[in-house]
PDB file of C-alpha atoms in Angstrom:
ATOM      1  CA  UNK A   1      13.601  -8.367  22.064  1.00 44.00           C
ATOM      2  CA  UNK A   2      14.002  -9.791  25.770  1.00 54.00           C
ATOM      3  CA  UNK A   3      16.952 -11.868  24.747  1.00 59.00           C
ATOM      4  CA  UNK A   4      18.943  -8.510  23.215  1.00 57.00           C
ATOM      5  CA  UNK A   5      18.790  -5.178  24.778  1.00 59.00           C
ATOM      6  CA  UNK A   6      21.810  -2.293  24.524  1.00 65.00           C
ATOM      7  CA  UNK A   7      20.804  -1.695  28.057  1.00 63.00           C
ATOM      8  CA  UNK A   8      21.845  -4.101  30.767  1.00 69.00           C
ATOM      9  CA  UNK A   9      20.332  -3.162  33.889  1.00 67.00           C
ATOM     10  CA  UNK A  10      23.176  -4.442  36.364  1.00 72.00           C
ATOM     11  CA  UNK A  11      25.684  -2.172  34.835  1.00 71.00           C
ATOM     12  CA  UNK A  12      24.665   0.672  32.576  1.00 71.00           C
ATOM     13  CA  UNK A  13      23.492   4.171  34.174  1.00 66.00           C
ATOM     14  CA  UNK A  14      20.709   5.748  31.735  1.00 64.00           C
ATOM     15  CA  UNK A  15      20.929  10.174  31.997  1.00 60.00           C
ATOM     16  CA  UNK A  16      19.307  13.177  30.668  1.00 56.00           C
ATOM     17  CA  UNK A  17      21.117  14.521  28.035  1.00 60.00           C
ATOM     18  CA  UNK A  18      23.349  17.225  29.610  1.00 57.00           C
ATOM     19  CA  UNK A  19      22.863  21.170  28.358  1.00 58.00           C
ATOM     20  CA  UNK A  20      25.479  23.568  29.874  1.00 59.00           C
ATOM     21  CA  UNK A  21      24.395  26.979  31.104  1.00 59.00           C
ATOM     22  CA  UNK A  22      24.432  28.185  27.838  1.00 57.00           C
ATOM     23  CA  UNK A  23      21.825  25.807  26.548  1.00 51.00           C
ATOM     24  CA  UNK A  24      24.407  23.932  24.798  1.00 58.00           C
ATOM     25  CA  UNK A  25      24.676  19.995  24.185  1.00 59.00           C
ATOM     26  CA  UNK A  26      28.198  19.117  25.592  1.00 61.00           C
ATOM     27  CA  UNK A  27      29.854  17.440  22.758  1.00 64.00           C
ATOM     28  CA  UNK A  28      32.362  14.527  22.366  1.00 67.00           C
ATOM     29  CA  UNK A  29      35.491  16.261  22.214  1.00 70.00           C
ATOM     30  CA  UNK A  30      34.216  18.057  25.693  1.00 69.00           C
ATOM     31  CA  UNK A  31      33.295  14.922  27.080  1.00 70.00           C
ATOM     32  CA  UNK A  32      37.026  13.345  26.398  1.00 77.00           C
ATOM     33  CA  UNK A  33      38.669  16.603  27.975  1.00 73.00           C
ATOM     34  CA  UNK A  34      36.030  16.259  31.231  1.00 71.00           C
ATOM     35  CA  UNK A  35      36.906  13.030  31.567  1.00 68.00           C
ATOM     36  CA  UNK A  36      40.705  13.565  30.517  1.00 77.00           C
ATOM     37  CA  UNK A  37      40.944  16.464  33.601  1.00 72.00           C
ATOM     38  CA  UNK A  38      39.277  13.794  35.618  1.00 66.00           C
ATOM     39  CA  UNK A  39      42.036  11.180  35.049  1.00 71.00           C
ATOM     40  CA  UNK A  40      44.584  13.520  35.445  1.00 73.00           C
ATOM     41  CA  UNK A  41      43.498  14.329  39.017  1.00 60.00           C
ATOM     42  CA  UNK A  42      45.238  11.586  40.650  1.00 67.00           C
ATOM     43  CA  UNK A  43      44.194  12.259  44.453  1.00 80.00           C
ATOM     44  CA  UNK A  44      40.666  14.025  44.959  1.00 86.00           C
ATOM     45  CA  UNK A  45      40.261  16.365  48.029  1.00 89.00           C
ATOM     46  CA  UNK A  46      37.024  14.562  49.441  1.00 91.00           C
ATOM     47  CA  UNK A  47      35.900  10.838  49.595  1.00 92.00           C
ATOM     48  CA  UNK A  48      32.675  11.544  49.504  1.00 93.00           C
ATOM     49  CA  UNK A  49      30.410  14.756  48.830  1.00 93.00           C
ATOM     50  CA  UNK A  50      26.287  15.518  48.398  1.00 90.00           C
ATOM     51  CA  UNK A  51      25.459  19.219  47.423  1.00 85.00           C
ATOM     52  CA  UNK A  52      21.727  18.560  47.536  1.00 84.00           C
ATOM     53  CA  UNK A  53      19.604  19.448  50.597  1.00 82.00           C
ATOM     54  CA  UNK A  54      18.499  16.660  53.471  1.00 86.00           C
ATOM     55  CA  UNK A  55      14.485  17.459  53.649  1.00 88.00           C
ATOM     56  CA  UNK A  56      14.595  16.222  57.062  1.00 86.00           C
ATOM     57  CA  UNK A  57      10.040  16.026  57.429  1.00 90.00           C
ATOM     58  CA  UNK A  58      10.149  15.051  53.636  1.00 87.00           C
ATOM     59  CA  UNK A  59      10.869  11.098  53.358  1.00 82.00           C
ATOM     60  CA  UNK A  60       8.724  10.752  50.702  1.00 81.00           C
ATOM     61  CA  UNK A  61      10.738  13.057  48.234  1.00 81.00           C
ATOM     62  CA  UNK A  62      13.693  10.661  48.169  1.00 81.00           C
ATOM     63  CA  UNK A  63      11.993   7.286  49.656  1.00 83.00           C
ATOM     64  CA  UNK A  64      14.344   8.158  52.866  1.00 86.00           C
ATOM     65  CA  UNK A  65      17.778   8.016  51.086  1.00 86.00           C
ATOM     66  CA  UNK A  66      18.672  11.446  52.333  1.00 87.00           C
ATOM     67  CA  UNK A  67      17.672  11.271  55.924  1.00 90.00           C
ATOM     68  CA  UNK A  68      19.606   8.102  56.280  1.00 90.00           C
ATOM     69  CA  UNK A  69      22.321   9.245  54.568  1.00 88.00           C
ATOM     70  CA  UNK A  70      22.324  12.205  56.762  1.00 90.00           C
ATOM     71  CA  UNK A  71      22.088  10.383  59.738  1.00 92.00           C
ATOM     72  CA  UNK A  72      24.643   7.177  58.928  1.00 90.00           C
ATOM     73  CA  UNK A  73      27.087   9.229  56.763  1.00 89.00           C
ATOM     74  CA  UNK A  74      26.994  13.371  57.786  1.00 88.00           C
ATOM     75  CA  UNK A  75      26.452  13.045  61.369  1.00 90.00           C
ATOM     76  CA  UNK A  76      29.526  10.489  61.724  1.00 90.00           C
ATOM     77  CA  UNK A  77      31.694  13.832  60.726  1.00 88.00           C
ATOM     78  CA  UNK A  78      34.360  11.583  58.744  1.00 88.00           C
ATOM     79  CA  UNK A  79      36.723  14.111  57.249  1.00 87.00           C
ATOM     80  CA  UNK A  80      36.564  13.670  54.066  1.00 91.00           C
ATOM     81  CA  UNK A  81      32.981  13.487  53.769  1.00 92.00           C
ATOM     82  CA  UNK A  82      31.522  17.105  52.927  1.00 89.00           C
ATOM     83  CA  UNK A  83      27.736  17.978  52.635  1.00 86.00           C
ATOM     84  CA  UNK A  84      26.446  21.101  51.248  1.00 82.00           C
ATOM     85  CA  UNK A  85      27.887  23.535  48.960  1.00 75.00           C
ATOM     86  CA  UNK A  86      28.058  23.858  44.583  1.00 78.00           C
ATOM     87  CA  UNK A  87      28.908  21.481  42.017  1.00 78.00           C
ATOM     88  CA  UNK A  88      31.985  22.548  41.996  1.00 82.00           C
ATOM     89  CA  UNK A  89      32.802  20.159  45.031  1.00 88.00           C
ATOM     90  CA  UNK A  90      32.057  17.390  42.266  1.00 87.00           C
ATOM     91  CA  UNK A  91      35.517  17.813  41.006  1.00 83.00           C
ATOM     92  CA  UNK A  92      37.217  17.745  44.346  1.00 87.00           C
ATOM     93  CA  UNK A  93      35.439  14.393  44.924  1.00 90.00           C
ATOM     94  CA  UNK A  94      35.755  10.888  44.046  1.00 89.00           C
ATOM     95  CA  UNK A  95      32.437   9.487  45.037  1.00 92.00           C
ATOM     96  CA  UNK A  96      29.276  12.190  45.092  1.00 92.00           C
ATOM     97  CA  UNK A  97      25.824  11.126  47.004  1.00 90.00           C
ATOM     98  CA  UNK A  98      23.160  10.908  44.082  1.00 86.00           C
ATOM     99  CA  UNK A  99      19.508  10.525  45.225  1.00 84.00           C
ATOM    100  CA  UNK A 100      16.747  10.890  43.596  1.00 77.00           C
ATOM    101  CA  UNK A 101      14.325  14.063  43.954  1.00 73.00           C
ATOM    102  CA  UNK A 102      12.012  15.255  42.109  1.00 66.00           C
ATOM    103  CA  UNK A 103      12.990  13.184  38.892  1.00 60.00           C
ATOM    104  CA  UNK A 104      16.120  13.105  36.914  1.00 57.00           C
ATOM    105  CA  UNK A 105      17.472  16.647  37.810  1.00 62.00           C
ATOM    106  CA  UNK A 106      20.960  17.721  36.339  1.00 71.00           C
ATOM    107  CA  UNK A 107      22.990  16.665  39.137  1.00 79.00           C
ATOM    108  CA  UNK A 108      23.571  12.565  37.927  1.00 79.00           C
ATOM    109  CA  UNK A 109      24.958  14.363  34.655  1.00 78.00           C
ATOM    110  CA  UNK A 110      26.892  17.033  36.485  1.00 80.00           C
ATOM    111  CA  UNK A 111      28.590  14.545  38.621  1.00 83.00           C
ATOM    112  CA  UNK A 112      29.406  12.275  35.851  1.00 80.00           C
ATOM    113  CA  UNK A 113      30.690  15.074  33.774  1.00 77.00           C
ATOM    114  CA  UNK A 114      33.215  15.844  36.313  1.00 79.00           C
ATOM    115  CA  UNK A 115      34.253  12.341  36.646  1.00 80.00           C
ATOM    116  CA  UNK A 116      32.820  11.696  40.295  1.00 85.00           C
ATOM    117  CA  UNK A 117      31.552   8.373  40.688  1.00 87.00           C
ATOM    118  CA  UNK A 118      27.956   8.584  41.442  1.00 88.00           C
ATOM    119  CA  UNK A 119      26.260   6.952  44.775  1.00 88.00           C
ATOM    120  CA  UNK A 120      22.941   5.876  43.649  1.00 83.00           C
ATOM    121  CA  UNK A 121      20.179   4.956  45.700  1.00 79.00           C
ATOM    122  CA  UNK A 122      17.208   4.496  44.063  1.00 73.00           C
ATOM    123  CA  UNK A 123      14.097   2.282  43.737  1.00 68.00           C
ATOM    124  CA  UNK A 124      14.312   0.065  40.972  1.00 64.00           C
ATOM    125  CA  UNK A 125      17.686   1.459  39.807  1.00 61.00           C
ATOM    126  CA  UNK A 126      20.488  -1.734  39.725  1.00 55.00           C
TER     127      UNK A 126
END
């Protein structure tokens, strides 16, 4: 039905279901203490953080989101912008860098799962 849809394009995010290293759904209750430890951290280290890698020659693999992002965001050397490292930066930051790659990889779910706000820039994603 056009007229009725449980998605709304200009403000839901759509993600893989999330399996942790033990090939384990999270469940609710983990969900509401993620996202409780996430409201309790009042003042994240970093603004801003992207763990992935830039691809510098490869433009195609993220429609140029990374290069420019590299190049208007990473090279200005704000301080609390970080670039590189593990997820575990997620939780230290308050807005992660979420591009697209090779698909939907786990790193949309990771960041929302530590309560980072996710930067997405994407074709066709509102």
């Amino acid at each position: 039905n056009k007229e009725y849809s449980c998605f709304k394009f200009e403000k839901d995010v759509v993600t893989p279901c999330w399996v942790d290293q033990n090939h384990q759904l999270f469940t609710q209750r983990t969900v509401e203490l993620v996202y409780k430890q996430a409201l309790d951290n009042e003042k994240r280290r970093y603004l801003l953080y992207f763990g992935g890698s830039i691809r510098p020659t490869q433009f195609e693999y993220s429609g140029g989101a990374r290069q420019s992002y590299h190049k208007h965001v990473i090279e200005k050397k704000h301080p609390g912008v970080i670039f590189s490292g593990g997820s575990e930066k997620y939780k230290e930051s308050t807005f992660c860098f979420a591009p697209y790659g090779d698909g939907w990889g786990a790193r949309l779910m990771q960041i929302m799962m530590t309560g980072c706000i996710p930067v997405i820039i994407q074709d066709y994603v509102h």
